[in-house]
Short mmCIF file of C-alpha atoms in Angstrom, two decimals:
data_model
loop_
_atom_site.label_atom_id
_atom_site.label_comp_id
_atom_site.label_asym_id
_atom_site.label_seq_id
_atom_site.Cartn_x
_atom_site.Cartn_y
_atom_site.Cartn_z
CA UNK A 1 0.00 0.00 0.00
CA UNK A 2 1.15 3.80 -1.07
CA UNK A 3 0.16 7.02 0.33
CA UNK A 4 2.01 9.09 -2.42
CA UNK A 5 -1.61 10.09 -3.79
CA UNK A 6 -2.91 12.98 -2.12
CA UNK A 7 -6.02 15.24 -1.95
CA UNK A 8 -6.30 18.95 -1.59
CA UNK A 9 -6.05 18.88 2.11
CA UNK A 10 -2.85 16.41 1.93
CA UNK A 11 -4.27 13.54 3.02
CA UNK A 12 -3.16 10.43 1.33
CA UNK A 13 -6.27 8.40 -0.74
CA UNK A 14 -6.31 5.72 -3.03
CA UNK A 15 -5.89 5.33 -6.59
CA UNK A 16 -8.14 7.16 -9.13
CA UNK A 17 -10.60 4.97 -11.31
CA UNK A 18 -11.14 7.09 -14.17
CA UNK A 19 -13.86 5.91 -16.54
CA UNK A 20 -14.51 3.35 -13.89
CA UNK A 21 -18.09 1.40 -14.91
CA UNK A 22 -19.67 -1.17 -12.67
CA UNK A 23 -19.77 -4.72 -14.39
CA UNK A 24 -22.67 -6.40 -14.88
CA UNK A 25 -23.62 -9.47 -12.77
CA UNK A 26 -22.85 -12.98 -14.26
CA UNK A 27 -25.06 -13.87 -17.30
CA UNK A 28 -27.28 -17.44 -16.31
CA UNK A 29 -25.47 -19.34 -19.07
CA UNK A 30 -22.84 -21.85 -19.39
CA UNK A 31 -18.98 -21.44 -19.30
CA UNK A 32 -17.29 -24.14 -20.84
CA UNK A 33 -13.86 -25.62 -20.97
CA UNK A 34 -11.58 -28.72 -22.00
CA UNK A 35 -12.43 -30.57 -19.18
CA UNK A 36 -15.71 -29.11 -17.71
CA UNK A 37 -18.85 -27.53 -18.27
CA UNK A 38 -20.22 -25.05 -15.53
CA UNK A 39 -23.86 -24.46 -15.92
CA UNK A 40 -26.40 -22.89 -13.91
CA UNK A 41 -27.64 -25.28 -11.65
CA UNK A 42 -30.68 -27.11 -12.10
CA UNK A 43 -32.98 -29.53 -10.23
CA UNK A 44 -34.08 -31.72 -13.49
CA UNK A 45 -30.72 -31.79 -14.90
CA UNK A 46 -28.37 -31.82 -12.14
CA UNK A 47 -29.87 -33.03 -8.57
CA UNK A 48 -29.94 -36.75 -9.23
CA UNK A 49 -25.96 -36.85 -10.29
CA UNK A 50 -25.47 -34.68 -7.76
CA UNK A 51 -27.02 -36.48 -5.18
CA UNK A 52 -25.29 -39.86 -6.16
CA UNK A 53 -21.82 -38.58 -6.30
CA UNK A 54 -22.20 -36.79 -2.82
CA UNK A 55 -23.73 -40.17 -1.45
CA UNK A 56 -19.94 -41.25 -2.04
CA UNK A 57 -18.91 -39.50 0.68
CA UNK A 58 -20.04 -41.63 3.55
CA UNK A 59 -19.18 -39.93 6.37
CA UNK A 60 -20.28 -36.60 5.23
CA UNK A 61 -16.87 -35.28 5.79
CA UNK A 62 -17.07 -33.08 3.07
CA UNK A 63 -20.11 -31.04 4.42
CA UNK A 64 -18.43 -30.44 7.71
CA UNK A 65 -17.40 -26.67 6.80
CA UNK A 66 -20.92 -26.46 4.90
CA UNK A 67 -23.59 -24.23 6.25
CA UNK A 68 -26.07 -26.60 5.07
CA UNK A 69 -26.83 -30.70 4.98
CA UNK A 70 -26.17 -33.54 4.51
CA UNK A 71 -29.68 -34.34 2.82
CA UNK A 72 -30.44 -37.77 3.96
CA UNK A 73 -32.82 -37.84 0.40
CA UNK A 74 -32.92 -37.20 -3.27
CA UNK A 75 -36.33 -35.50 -1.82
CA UNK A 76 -34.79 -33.18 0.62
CA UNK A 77 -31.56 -32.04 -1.69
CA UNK A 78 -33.96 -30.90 -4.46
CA UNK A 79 -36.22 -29.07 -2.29
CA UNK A 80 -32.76 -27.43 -0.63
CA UNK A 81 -31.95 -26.97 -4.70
CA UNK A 82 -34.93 -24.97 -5.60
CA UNK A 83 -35.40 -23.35 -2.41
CA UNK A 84 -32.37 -22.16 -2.18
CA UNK A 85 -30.31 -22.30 -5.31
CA UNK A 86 -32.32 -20.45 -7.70
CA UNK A 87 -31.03 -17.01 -7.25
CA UNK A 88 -29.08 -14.16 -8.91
CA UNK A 89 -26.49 -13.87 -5.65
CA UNK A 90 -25.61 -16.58 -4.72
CA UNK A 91 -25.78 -17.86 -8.42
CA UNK A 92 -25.04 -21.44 -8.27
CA UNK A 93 -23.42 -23.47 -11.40
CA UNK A 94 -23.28 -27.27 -11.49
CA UNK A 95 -19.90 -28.63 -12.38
CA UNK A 96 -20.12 -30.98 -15.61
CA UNK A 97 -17.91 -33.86 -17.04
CA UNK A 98 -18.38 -33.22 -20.19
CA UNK A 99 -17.81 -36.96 -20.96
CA UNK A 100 -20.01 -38.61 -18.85
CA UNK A 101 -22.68 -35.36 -19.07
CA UNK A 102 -23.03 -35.78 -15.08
CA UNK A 103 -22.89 -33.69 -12.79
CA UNK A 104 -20.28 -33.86 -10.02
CA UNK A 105 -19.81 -30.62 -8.12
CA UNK A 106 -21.40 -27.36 -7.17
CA UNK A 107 -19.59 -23.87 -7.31
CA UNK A 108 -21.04 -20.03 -7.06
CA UNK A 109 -20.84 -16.85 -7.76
CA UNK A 110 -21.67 -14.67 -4.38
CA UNK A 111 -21.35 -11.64 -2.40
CA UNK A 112 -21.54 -9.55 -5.51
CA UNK A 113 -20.83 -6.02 -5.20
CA UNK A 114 -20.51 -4.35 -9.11
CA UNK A 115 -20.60 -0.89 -7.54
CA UNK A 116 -17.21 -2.14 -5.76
CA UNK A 117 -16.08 -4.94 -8.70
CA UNK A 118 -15.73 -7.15 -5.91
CA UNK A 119 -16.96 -10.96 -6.65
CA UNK A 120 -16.77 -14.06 -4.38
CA UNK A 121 -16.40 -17.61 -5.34
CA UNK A 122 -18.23 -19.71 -2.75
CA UNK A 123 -20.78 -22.77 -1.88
CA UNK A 124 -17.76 -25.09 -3.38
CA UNK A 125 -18.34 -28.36 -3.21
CA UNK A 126 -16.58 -31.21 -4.38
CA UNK A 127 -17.63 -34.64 -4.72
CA UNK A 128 -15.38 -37.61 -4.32
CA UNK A 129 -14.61 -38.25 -7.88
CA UNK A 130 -13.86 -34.61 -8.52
CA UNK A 131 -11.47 -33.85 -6.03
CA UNK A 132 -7.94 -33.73 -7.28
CA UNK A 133 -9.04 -33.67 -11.12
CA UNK A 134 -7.96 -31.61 -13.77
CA UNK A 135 -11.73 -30.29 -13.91
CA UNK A 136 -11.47 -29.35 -10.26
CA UNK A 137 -9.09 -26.63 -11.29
CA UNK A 138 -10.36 -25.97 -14.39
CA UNK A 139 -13.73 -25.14 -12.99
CA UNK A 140 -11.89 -22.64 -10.72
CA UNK A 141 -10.09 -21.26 -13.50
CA UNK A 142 -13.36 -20.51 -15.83
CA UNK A 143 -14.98 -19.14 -12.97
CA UNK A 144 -11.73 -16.37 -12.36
CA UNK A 145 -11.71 -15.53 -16.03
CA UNK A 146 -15.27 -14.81 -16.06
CA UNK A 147 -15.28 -12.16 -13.21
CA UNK A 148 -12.36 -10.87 -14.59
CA UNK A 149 -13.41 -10.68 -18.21
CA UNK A 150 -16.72 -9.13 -16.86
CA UNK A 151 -14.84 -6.33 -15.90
CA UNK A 152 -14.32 -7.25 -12.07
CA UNK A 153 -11.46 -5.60 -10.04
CA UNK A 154 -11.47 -7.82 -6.69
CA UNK A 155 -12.35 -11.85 -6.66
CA UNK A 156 -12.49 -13.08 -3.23
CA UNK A 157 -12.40 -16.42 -1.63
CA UNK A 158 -13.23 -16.97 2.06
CA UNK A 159 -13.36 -20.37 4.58
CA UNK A 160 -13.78 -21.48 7.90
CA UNK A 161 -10.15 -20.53 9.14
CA UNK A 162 -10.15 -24.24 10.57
CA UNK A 163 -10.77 -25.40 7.21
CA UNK A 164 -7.21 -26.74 6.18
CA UNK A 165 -7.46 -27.85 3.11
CA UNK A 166 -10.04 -24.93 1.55
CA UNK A 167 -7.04 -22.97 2.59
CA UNK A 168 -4.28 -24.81 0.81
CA UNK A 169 -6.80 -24.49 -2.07
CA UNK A 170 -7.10 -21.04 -2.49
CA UNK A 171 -3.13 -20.68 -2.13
CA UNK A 172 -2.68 -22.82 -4.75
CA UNK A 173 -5.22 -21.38 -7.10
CA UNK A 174 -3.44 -17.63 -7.06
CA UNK A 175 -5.38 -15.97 -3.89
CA UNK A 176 -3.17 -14.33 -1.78
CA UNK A 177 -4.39 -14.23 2.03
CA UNK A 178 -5.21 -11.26 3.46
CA UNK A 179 -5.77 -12.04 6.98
CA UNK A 180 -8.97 -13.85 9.85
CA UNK A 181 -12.07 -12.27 10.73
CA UNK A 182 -11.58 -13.29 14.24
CA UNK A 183 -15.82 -14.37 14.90
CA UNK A 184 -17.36 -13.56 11.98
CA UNK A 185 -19.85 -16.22 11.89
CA UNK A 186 -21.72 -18.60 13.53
CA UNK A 187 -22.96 -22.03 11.72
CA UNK A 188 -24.17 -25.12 12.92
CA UNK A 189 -24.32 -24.31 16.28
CA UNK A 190 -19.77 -23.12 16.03
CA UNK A 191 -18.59 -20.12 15.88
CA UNK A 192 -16.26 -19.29 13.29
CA UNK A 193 -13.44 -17.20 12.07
CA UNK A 194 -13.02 -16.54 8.63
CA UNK A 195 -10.00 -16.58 6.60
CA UNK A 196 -10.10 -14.00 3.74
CA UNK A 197 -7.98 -14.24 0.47
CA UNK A 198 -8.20 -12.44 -2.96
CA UNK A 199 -7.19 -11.75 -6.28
CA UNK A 200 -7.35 -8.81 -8.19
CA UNK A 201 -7.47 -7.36 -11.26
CA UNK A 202 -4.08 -6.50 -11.25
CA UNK A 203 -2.67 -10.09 -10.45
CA UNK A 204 -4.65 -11.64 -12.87
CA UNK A 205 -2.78 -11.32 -15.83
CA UNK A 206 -0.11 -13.39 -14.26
CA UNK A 207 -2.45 -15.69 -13.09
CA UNK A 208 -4.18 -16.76 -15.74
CA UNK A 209 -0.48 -17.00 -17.78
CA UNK A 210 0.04 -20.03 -14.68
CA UNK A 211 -3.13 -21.52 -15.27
CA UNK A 212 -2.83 -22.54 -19.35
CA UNK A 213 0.39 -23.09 -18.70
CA UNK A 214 -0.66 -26.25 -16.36
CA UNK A 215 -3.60 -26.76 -18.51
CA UNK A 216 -1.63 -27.06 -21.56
CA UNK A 217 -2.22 -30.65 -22.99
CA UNK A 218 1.46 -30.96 -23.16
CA UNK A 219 1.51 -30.40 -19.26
CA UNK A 220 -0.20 -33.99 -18.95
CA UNK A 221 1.56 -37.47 -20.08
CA UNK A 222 0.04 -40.51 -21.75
CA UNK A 223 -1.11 -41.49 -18.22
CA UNK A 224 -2.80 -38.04 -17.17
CA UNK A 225 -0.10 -37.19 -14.91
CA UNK A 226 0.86 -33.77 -14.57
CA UNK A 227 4.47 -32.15 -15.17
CA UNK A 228 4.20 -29.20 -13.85
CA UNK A 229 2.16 -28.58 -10.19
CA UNK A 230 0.12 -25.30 -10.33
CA UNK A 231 1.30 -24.46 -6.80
CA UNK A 232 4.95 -24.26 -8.41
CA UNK A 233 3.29 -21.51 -11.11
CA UNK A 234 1.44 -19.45 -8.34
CA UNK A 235 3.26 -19.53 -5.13
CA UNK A 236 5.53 -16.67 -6.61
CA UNK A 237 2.83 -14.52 -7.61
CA UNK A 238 0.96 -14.55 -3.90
CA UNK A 239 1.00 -11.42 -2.20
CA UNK A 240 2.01 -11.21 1.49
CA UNK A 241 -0.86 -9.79 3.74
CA UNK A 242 0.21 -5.92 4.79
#
């Protein structure tokens, strides 16, 4: 942070925006990759997939952080779906494998501010066989670029501060953390302090330069392995907290 701007009165303030135009919330349409297909999320296409690959997760760890479920039925996650998922902010996309056509994640867009250009990615959730998949990050990846390309300045990522590996995550996607909201929320009958991390607009350019460089087809051998980790490409590019 610099204070070399100044106003009349010699106070220091930030930097000027001029021209600055508020973007436009995410259009309800698809984004699609290589490996994935993000589309807005949708009871009749989506819940059943949905439902079966989060039934893989047994023990419900993956719901722990989660301000909501586990949904014991098909029944009761479709009613949470169009109850609750139906909305401009959050606005929830289904993650696609564009091979098999099913669904096997949930992602959003939330907390979004155009008059700041601020943006949150949020409601993440993984199920078993999309953890640790090249469509995992990819998803991630589509989601940046569209803030970005909508004309967004600030895309934010935030967790349970206990949550260990949401944290890891969002370091090795770019987001540089900015510091814990010491009590900031209380779910499921826990309080909880909330990690903050970001990119901006600024960073991006960098970013995304890491990103299809790892998604590069030459990045992956005959097996699917990758040659180059994505942490490697980011971890020089995160910003230390001030």
């Amino acid at each position: 942070m610099t204070a070399d701007r100044l106003n009349d009165l010699g106070q220091p303030i930030g930097e000027p925006l001029p021209g600055w135009v508020p973007p436009p919330f995410p259009p309800r349409e698809s984004i699609v990759g290589r490996f994935c297909r993000l589309e807005p999320l949708d009871v009749g296409r989506h819940a059943e997939s949905l439902f079966a690959a989060y039934s893989l997760d047994i023990e419900s760890r993956n719901r722990t952080y989660l301000p909501y479920g586990p949904f014991k039925t098909l029944a009761d996650f479709r009613d949470w779906i169009g109850t609750s998922c139906s909305g401009d902010d959050p606005f929830f996309l289904a993650i696609v494998d564009p091979t098999s056509a099913l669904a096997l994640g949930v992602t959003s867009f939330c907390r979004i501010d155009p008059d700041s250009g601020s943006i949150e990615v949020g409601h993440i959730h993984y199920s078993e066989p999309l953890k640790r998949s090249p469509i995992a990050t990819e998803a991630m990846f589509l989601m940046m670029s569209k803030a970005f390309e909508l004309g967004y300045r600030r895309y934010e990522w935030k967790c349970d501060a206990l949550n260990a590996s949401s944290r890891a995550a969002a370091q090795r996607l770019g987001f540089s953390h900015e510091g814990v909201f010491r009590q900031a929320k209380v779910y499921k009958g826990h309080s909880r302090d909330t990690a903050w991390y970001s990119i901006t607009d600024a960073e991006w350019p960098a970013l995304q330069k890491a990103f299809l460089t790892w998604l590069d087809p030459d990045n992956f051998d005959s097996n699917g392995g990758q040659r180059s980790h994505l942490s490697e490409l980011t971890s020089p590019l995160l910003r230390q907290a001030d």
